[in-house]
Amino acid sequence: MTITGAWQRTARGAGLLAADGSVTASIFAEMSALAGRTGSINLGQGFPDEDGPAEVLDAARQAISDGVNQYPPGRGDPILLDAISRHQQRFYGLAVDPATEILVTAGATEALAATILALLEPGDEVVTFEPFYDAYGGLIALGGGIHRTVPLHAPSFQPDESELRAAITDRTRLILINNPHNPTGTVFSAETLALIVDLAHRHNALIVTDEVYEHLTFGVPHIPLTTLPGAAERTITISSAGKTFNTTGWKIGWLSAPAPIVTAILAVKQFLSYVNGAPFQPAIARGLDLPDTFYSGIAADLAAKRDLLATGLRAAGFEITVPQGSYFIVADAQSLGYAEGAEFCRALPELAGVVGVPLSAFTSPDHRHRYASLVRFAYCKRVEVLEQAARQLAALSAR
């Protein structure tokens, strides 16, 4: 029996629909399975291997003991809504109404899904940078949108202004950016962000900004796009607790936007997860109120891990791009004689006992050639794991 439906365009948009119509495993699943079979160090998937701060974990346990185990309010627990509002004011000087301008979601992915499904009409165009987080392609397709991309140019992974101007037109409904950027680790300049705001006004587009790595930048400030002149009225800002507090499995995310936009998104979100994570919401509120030393500390710790892995990659003979933020570093397998990053990643467990992910997994067929030899490695792991990976990768230079 042939199963038709929206799943096909969703899988196609995410690059998971094979020519025969079957669904293929994502490269992340393939590489994680390869790591498991070979006993290799998995630097392919972007999740930490250490728990978050004790204050946050203890608050979740206390909430469970206190009976916070049933449905929370549809917009989110008021304790968390208030904490998000305080966070936006404290770090960015933004006044966000917790009652009308914030929505708690099942992770940033549900925030993205609800936003895209709520605001797209079939045939609307959505512009993203490329490489792009794979969920973007699937969700745009699920919403009936047309995905347009603007390539990021190595080694800095910044966009070309003329290409950005050409991609955003009167057909553009949403401009979706990820800053700091996954998979490249770049942080976009204030000039690029300002141009996006200008083009959004010129073409009457809305901006969706995915800022889940907002507290994980190194030597450069995070600039929320909504703080720029003219941006707040048309910007949906998305973030989550997973990357900041090492709680990716809790799936507590949120978005903020002008009240009418939040209401429109809630109309869709309530029929997705409805609500989620009741005892985790006050725990994340506790985390958002942690002192500044916590936030500076997590960035400093991650920067040290980045540098540790970068040293190992250079010793192995890779040319690398040192990231300004996020969990990820990009290395060029061409330096070791591999023109195809996917081929290299499949060979790497045998060569060095390490797993990475080809950057081509984050690209469309039209632009895949631009990134064919590039590989993404995650450094959000324990120091001893990264030290071992660096030693094993360095052995590649002897081959």
PDB file of N, CA and C in Angstrom, residues 297-373:
ATOM      1  N   GLY A 297      30.912  31.597  33.033  1.00  0.00           N
ATOM      2  CA  GLY A 297      31.639  30.355  33.247  1.00  0.00           C
ATOM      3  C   GLY A 297      31.366  29.310  32.194  1.00  0.00           C
ATOM      4  N   ILE A 298      30.101  29.149  31.802  1.00  0.00           N
ATOM      5  CA  ILE A 298      29.803  28.118  30.795  1.00  0.00           C
ATOM      6  C   ILE A 298      30.423  28.479  29.454  1.00  0.00           C
ATOM      7  N   ALA A 299      30.467  29.766  29.119  1.00  0.00           N
ATOM      8  CA  ALA A 299      31.093  30.177  27.860  1.00  0.00           C
ATOM      9  C   ALA A 299      32.599  29.945  27.910  1.00  0.00           C
ATOM     10  N   ALA A 300      33.221  30.284  29.041  1.00  0.00           N
ATOM     11  CA  ALA A 300      34.666  30.083  29.171  1.00  0.00           C
ATOM     12  C   ALA A 300      35.030  28.603  29.125  1.00  0.00           C
ATOM     13  N   ASP A 301      34.249  27.774  29.800  1.00  0.00           N
ATOM     14  CA  ASP A 301      34.518  26.336  29.790  1.00  0.00           C
ATOM     15  C   ASP A 301      34.415  25.768  28.378  1.00  0.00           C
ATOM     16  N   LEU A 302      33.383  26.202  27.652  1.00  0.00           N
ATOM     17  CA  LEU A 302      33.191  25.676  26.305  1.00  0.00           C
ATOM     18  C   LEU A 302      34.267  26.193  25.352  1.00  0.00           C
ATOM     19  N   ALA A 303      34.700  27.428  25.543  1.00  0.00           N
ATOM     20  CA  ALA A 303      35.779  27.951  24.712  1.00  0.00           C
ATOM     21  C   ALA A 303      37.064  27.135  24.907  1.00  0.00           C
ATOM     22  N   ALA A 304      37.328  26.731  26.155  1.00  0.00           N
ATOM     23  CA  ALA A 304      38.510  25.900  26.410  1.00  0.00           C
ATOM     24  C   ALA A 304      38.384  24.542  25.722  1.00  0.00           C
ATOM     25  N   LYS A 305      37.181  23.988  25.719  1.00  0.00           N
ATOM     26  CA  LYS A 305      36.969  22.718  25.026  1.00  0.00           C
ATOM     27  C   LYS A 305      37.126  22.882  23.516  1.00  0.00           C
ATOM     28  N   ARG A 306      36.605  23.988  22.990  1.00  0.00           N
ATOM     29  CA  ARG A 306      36.804  24.281  21.561  1.00  0.00           C
ATOM     30  C   ARG A 306      38.285  24.293  21.225  1.00  0.00           C
ATOM     31  N   ASP A 307      39.074  24.989  22.038  1.00  0.00           N
ATOM     32  CA  ASP A 307      40.501  25.115  21.751  1.00  0.00           C
ATOM     33  C   ASP A 307      41.220  23.781  21.862  1.00  0.00           C
ATOM     34  N   LEU A 308      40.774  22.948  22.798  1.00  0.00           N
ATOM     35  CA  LEU A 308      41.365  21.622  22.954  1.00  0.00           C
ATOM     36  C   LEU A 308      41.144  20.782  21.701  1.00  0.00           C
ATOM     37  N   LEU A 309      39.921  20.758  21.210  1.00  0.00           N
ATOM     38  CA  LEU A 309      39.645  19.979  20.004  1.00  0.00           C
ATOM     39  C   LEU A 309      40.314  20.603  18.789  1.00  0.00           C
ATOM     40  N   ALA A 310      40.330  21.928  18.721  1.00  0.00           N
ATOM     41  CA  ALA A 310      40.984  22.589  17.589  1.00  0.00           C
ATOM     42  C   ALA A 310      42.455  22.209  17.506  1.00  0.00           C
ATOM     43  N   THR A 311      43.110  22.133  18.646  1.00  0.00           N
ATOM     44  CA  THR A 311      44.520  21.742  18.666  1.00  0.00           C
ATOM     45  C   THR A 311      44.705  20.333  18.125  1.00  0.00           C
ATOM     46  N   GLY A 312      43.812  19.420  18.534  1.00  0.00           N
ATOM     47  CA  GLY A 312      43.891  18.047  18.033  1.00  0.00           C
ATOM     48  C   GLY A 312      43.636  17.958  16.539  1.00  0.00           C
ATOM     49  N   LEU A 313      42.682  18.733  16.043  1.00  0.00           N
ATOM     50  CA  LEU A 313      42.374  18.708  14.616  1.00  0.00           C
ATOM     51  C   LEU A 313      43.534  19.268  13.791  1.00  0.00           C
ATOM     52  N   ARG A 314      44.140  20.343  14.281  1.00  0.00           N
ATOM     53  CA  ARG A 314      45.300  20.899  13.566  1.00  0.00           C
ATOM     54  C   ARG A 314      46.464  19.905  13.564  1.00  0.00           C
ATOM     55  N   ALA A 315      46.656  19.234  14.703  1.00  0.00           N
ATOM     56  CA  ALA A 315      47.745  18.251  14.782  1.00  0.00           C
ATOM     57  C   ALA A 315      47.514  17.093  13.817  1.00  0.00           C
ATOM     58  N   ALA A 316      46.260  16.805  13.541  1.00  0.00           N
ATOM     59  CA  ALA A 316      45.933  15.735  12.597  1.00  0.00           C
ATOM     60  C   ALA A 316      46.152  16.155  11.152  1.00  0.00           C
ATOM     61  N   GLY A 317      46.320  17.471  10.917  1.00  0.00           N
ATOM     62  CA  GLY A 317      46.551  17.963   9.572  1.00  0.00           C
ATOM     63  C   GLY A 317      45.371  18.665   8.938  1.00  0.00           C
ATOM     64  N   PHE A 318      44.288  18.856   9.694  1.00  0.00           N
ATOM     65  CA  PHE A 318      43.111  19.538   9.157  1.00  0.00           C
ATOM     66  C   PHE A 318      43.336  21.047   9.069  1.00  0.00           C
ATOM     67  N   GLU A 319      42.762  21.655   8.064  1.00  0.00           N
ATOM     68  CA  GLU A 319      42.494  23.088   8.091  1.00  0.00           C
ATOM     69  C   GLU A 319      41.131  23.263   8.746  1.00  0.00           C
ATOM     70  N   ILE A 320      41.046  24.202   9.695  1.00  0.00           N
ATOM     71  CA  ILE A 320      39.803  24.364  10.443  1.00  0.00           C
ATOM     72  C   ILE A 320      39.363  25.818  10.427  1.00  0.00           C
ATOM     73  N   THR A 321      38.069  26.013  10.724  1.00  0.00           N
ATOM     74  CA  THR A 321      37.528  27.331  10.987  1.00  0.00           C
ATOM     75  C   THR A 321      37.211  27.400  12.475  1.00  0.00           C
ATOM     76  N   VAL A 322      37.846  28.313  13.188  1.00  0.00           N
ATOM     77  CA  VAL A 322      37.631  28.423  14.638  1.00  0.00           C
ATOM     78  C   VAL A 322      36.296  29.118  14.870  1.00  0.00           C
ATOM     79  N   PRO A 323      35.348  28.460  15.534  1.00  0.00           N
ATOM     80  CA  PRO A 323      34.009  29.024  15.691  1.00  0.00           C
ATOM     81  C   PRO A 323      33.963  30.131  16.734  1.00  0.00           C
ATOM     82  N   GLN A 324      33.039  31.054  16.546  1.00  0.00           N
ATOM     83  CA  GLN A 324      32.805  32.136  17.507  1.00  0.00           C
ATOM     84  C   GLN A 324      31.703  31.797  18.502  1.00  0.00           C
ATOM     85  N   GLY A 325      31.006  30.673  18.275  1.00  0.00           N
ATOM     86  CA  GLY A 325      29.935  30.285  19.176  1.00  0.00           C
ATOM     87  C   GLY A 325      29.446  28.886  18.859  1.00  0.00           C
ATOM     88  N   SER A 326      28.470  28.427  19.634  1.00  0.00           N
ATOM     89  CA  SER A 326      27.793  27.130  19.474  1.00  0.00           C
ATOM     90  C   SER A 326      28.642  25.995  20.017  1.00  0.00           C
ATOM     91  N   TYR A 327      28.293  24.771  19.603  1.00  0.00           N
ATOM     92  CA  TYR A 327      28.948  23.540  20.054  1.00  0.00           C
ATOM     93  C   TYR A 327      29.934  22.980  19.028  1.00  0.00           C
ATOM     94  N   PHE A 328      30.110  23.632  17.862  1.00  0.00           N
ATOM     95  CA  PHE A 328      30.644  22.928  16.702  1.00  0.00           C
ATOM     96  C   PHE A 328      31.833  23.629  16.063  1.00  0.00           C
ATOM     97  N   ILE A 329      32.711  22.800  15.499  1.00  0.00           N
ATOM     98  CA  ILE A 329      33.873  23.274  14.764  1.00  0.00           C
ATOM     99  C   ILE A 329      33.902  22.559  13.421  1.00  0.00           C
ATOM    100  N   VAL A 330      34.285  23.281  12.369  1.00  0.00           N
ATOM    101  CA  VAL A 330      34.300  22.735  11.015  1.00  0.00           C
ATOM    102  C   VAL A 330      35.739  22.507  10.576  1.00  0.00           C
ATOM    103  N   ALA A 331      35.998  21.307  10.062  1.00  0.00           N
ATOM    104  CA  ALA A 331      37.326  20.930   9.566  1.00  0.00           C
ATOM    105  C   ALA A 331      37.205  20.479   8.115  1.00  0.00           C
ATOM    106  N   ASP A 332      38.277  20.668   7.362  1.00  0.00           N
ATOM    107  CA  ASP A 332      38.274  20.333   5.936  1.00  0.00           C
ATOM    108  C   ASP A 332      39.020  19.020   5.712  1.00  0.00           C
ATOM    109  N   ALA A 333      38.260  17.986   5.317  1.00  0.00           N
ATOM    110  CA  ALA A 333      38.868  16.673   5.057  1.00  0.00           C
ATOM    111  C   ALA A 333      39.739  16.685   3.816  1.00  0.00           C
ATOM    112  N   GLN A 334      39.613  17.712   2.963  1.00  0.00           N
ATOM    113  CA  GLN A 334      40.467  17.827   1.784  1.00  0.00           C
ATOM    114  C   GLN A 334      41.933  17.885   2.208  1.00  0.00           C
ATOM    115  N   SER A 335      42.160  18.431   3.389  1.00  0.00           N
ATOM    116  CA  SER A 335      43.536  18.520   3.897  1.00  0.00           C
ATOM    117  C   SER A 335      44.173  17.148   4.050  1.00  0.00           C
ATOM    118  N   LEU A 336      43.341  16.119   4.239  1.00  0.00           N
ATOM    119  CA  LEU A 336      43.831  14.756   4.414  1.00  0.00           C
ATOM    120  C   LEU A 336      43.579  13.892   3.181  1.00  0.00           C
ATOM    121  N   GLY A 337      43.231  14.561   2.081  1.00  0.00           N
ATOM    122  CA  GLY A 337      43.086  13.842   0.820  1.00  0.00           C
ATOM    123  C   GLY A 337      41.700  13.332   0.518  1.00  0.00           C
ATOM    124  N   TYR A 338      40.693  13.777   1.262  1.00  0.00           N
ATOM    125  CA  TYR A 338      39.320  13.339   1.026  1.00  0.00           C
ATOM    126  C   TYR A 338      38.509  14.487   0.444  1.00  0.00           C
ATOM    127  N   ALA A 339      37.998  14.292  -0.767  1.00  0.00           N
ATOM    128  CA  ALA A 339      37.168  15.316  -1.397  1.00  0.00           C
ATOM    129  C   ALA A 339      35.739  15.283  -0.884  1.00  0.00           C
ATOM    130  N   GLU A 340      35.326  14.144  -0.327  1.00  0.00           N
ATOM    131  CA  GLU A 340      33.953  13.984   0.150  1.00  0.00           C
ATOM    132  C   GLU A 340      33.954  13.786   1.669  1.00  0.00           C
ATOM    133  N   GLY A 341      33.336  14.717   2.368  1.00  0.00           N
ATOM    134  CA  GLY A 341      33.273  14.613   3.808  1.00  0.00           C
ATOM    135  C   GLY A 341      32.506  13.402   4.282  1.00  0.00           C
ATOM    136  N   ALA A 342      31.447  13.030   3.545  1.00  0.00           N
ATOM    137  CA  ALA A 342      30.659  11.858   3.946  1.00  0.00           C
ATOM    138  C   ALA A 342      31.503  10.590   3.875  1.00  0.00           C
ATOM    139  N   GLU A 343      32.302  10.457   2.821  1.00  0.00           N
ATOM    140  CA  GLU A 343      33.192   9.291   2.689  1.00  0.00           C
ATOM    141  C   GLU A 343      34.199   9.276   3.841  1.00  0.00           C
ATOM    142  N   PHE A 344      34.743  10.430   4.134  1.00  0.00           N
ATOM    143  CA  PHE A 344      35.720  10.524   5.229  1.00  0.00           C
ATOM    144  C   PHE A 344      35.095  10.143   6.566  1.00  0.00           C
ATOM    145  N   CYS A 345      33.873  10.637   6.837  1.00  0.00           N
ATOM    146  CA  CYS A 345      33.222  10.345   8.118  1.00  0.00           C
ATOM    147  C   CYS A 345      32.948   8.861   8.284  1.00  0.00           C
ATOM    148  N   ARG A 346      32.639   8.186   7.196  1.00  0.00           N
ATOM    149  CA  ARG A 346      32.390   6.748   7.281  1.00  0.00           C
ATOM    150  C   ARG A 346      33.687   5.976   7.497  1.00  0.00           C
ATOM    151  N   ALA A 347      34.813   6.548   7.068  1.00  0.00           N
ATOM    152  CA  ALA A 347      36.112   5.882   7.253  1.00  0.00           C
ATOM    153  C   ALA A 347      36.765   6.242   8.581  1.00  0.00           C
ATOM    154  N   LEU A 348      36.383   7.378   9.166  1.00  0.00           N
ATOM    155  CA  LEU A 348      37.084   7.905  10.332  1.00  0.00           C
ATOM    156  C   LEU A 348      37.071   6.980  11.549  1.00  0.00           C
ATOM    157  N   PRO A 349      35.991   6.239  11.829  1.00  0.00           N
ATOM    158  CA  PRO A 349      36.054   5.331  12.978  1.00  0.00           C
ATOM    159  C   PRO A 349      37.192   4.319  12.874  1.00  0.00           C
ATOM    160  N   GLU A 350      37.432   3.815  11.688  1.00  0.00           N
ATOM    161  CA  GLU A 350      38.536   2.867  11.523  1.00  0.00           C
ATOM    162  C   GLU A 350      39.881   3.579  11.556  1.00  0.00           C
ATOM    163  N   LEU A 351      39.931   4.787  11.016  1.00  0.00           N
ATOM    164  CA  LEU A 351      41.188   5.523  10.956  1.00  0.00           C
ATOM    165  C   LEU A 351      41.627   6.050  12.311  1.00  0.00           C
ATOM    166  N   ALA A 352      40.637   6.522  13.106  1.00  0.00           N
ATOM    167  CA  ALA A 352      41.016   7.211  14.345  1.00  0.00           C
ATOM    168  C   ALA A 352      40.090   6.940  15.520  1.00  0.00           C
ATOM    169  N   GLY A 353      39.045   6.137  15.317  1.00  0.00           N
ATOM    170  CA  GLY A 353      38.130   5.860  16.418  1.00  0.00           C
ATOM    171  C   GLY A 353      37.321   7.063  16.857  1.00  0.00           C
ATOM    172  N   VAL A 354      36.993   7.937  15.902  1.00  0.00           N
ATOM    173  CA  VAL A 354      36.220   9.152  16.170  1.00  0.00           C
ATOM    174  C   VAL A 354      35.137   9.267  15.103  1.00  0.00           C
ATOM    175  N   VAL A 355      34.005   9.874  15.485  1.00  0.00           N
ATOM    176  CA  VAL A 355      32.902  10.082  14.542  1.00  0.00           C
ATOM    177  C   VAL A 355      32.604  11.573  14.434  1.00  0.00           C
ATOM    178  N   GLY A 356      32.455  12.057  13.223  1.00  0.00           N
ATOM    179  CA  GLY A 356      31.982  13.407  12.926  1.00  0.00           C
ATOM    180  C   GLY A 356      30.807  13.327  11.982  1.00  0.00           C
ATOM    181  N   VAL A 357      30.348  14.469  11.494  1.00  0.00           N
ATOM    182  CA  VAL A 357      29.211  14.537  10.580  1.00  0.00           C
ATOM    183  C   VAL A 357      29.590  15.413   9.388  1.00  0.00           C
ATOM    184  N   PRO A 358      29.348  14.964   8.165  1.00  0.00           N
ATOM    185  CA  PRO A 358      29.669  15.802   7.008  1.00  0.00           C
ATOM    186  C   PRO A 358      28.765  17.030   6.941  1.00  0.00           C
ATOM    187  N   LEU A 359      29.346  18.166   6.588  1.00  0.00           N
ATOM    188  CA  LEU A 359      28.557  19.386   6.486  1.00  0.00           C
ATOM    189  C   LEU A 359      27.528  19.293   5.361  1.00  0.00           C
ATOM    190  N   SER A 360      27.749  18.408   4.420  1.00  0.00           N
ATOM    191  CA  SER A 360      26.786  18.238   3.321  1.00  0.00           C
ATOM    192  C   SER A 360      25.421  17.784   3.824  1.00  0.00           C
ATOM    193  N   ALA A 361      25.357  17.220   5.046  1.00  0.00           N
ATOM    194  CA  ALA A 361      24.066  16.814   5.615  1.00  0.00           C
ATOM    195  C   ALA A 361      23.184  18.013   5.920  1.00  0.00           C
ATOM    196  N   PHE A 362      23.760  19.211   5.919  1.00  0.00           N
ATOM    197  CA  PHE A 362      23.030  20.425   6.251  1.00  0.00           C
ATOM    198  C   PHE A 362      22.799  21.299   5.015  1.00  0.00           C
ATOM    199  N   THR A 363      22.848  20.698   3.834  1.00  0.00           N
ATOM    200  CA  THR A 363      22.783  21.489   2.607  1.00  0.00           C
ATOM    201  C   THR A 363      21.739  20.942   1.648  1.00  0.00           C
ATOM    202  N   SER A 364      21.375  21.776   0.689  1.00  0.00           N
ATOM    203  CA  SER A 364      20.484  21.368  -0.390  1.00  0.00           C
ATOM    204  C   SER A 364      21.313  20.810  -1.546  1.00  0.00           C
ATOM    205  N   PRO A 365      20.706  20.010  -2.412  1.00  0.00           N
ATOM    206  CA  PRO A 365      21.482  19.438  -3.523  1.00  0.00           C
ATOM    207  C   PRO A 365      22.169  20.477  -4.392  1.00  0.00           C
ATOM    208  N   ASP A 366      21.541  21.629  -4.587  1.00  0.00           N
ATOM    209  CA  ASP A 366      22.114  22.645  -5.477  1.00  0.00           C
ATOM    210  C   ASP A 366      23.417  23.230  -4.944  1.00  0.00           C
ATOM    211  N   HIS A 367      23.576  23.258  -3.634  1.00  0.00           N
ATOM    212  CA  HIS A 367      24.753  23.888  -3.052  1.00  0.00           C
ATOM    213  C   HIS A 367      25.700  22.905  -2.365  1.00  0.00           C
ATOM    214  N   ARG A 368      25.396  21.622  -2.466  1.00  0.00           N
ATOM    215  CA  ARG A 368      26.170  20.630  -1.731  1.00  0.00           C
ATOM    216  C   ARG A 368      27.645  20.651  -2.107  1.00  0.00           C
ATOM    217  N   HIS A 369      27.930  20.952  -3.358  1.00  0.00           N
ATOM    218  CA  HIS A 369      29.317  20.928  -3.819  1.00  0.00           C
ATOM    219  C   HIS A 369      30.188  21.954  -3.094  1.00  0.00           C
ATOM    220  N   ARG A 370      29.572  23.039  -2.609  1.00  0.00           N
ATOM    221  CA  ARG A 370      30.327  24.082  -1.924  1.00  0.00           C
ATOM    222  C   ARG A 370      30.957  23.575  -0.626  1.00  0.00           C
ATOM    223  N   TYR A 371      30.336  22.568  -0.026  1.00  0.00           N
ATOM    224  CA  TYR A 371      30.721  22.127   1.313  1.00  0.00           C
ATOM    225  C   TYR A 371      31.129  20.656   1.341  1.00  0.00           C
ATOM    226  N   ALA A 372      31.417  20.079   0.173  1.00  0.00           N
ATOM    227  CA  ALA A 372      31.547  18.625   0.047  1.00  0.00           C
ATOM    228  C   ALA A 372      32.603  18.041   0.965  1.00  0.00           C
ATOM    229  N   SER A 373      33.712  18.725   1.175  1.00  0.00           N
ATOM    230  CA  SER A 373      34.817  18.123   1.932  1.00  0.00           C
ATOM    231  C   SER A 373      34.810  18.507   3.412  1.00  0.00           C
TER     232      SER A 373
END
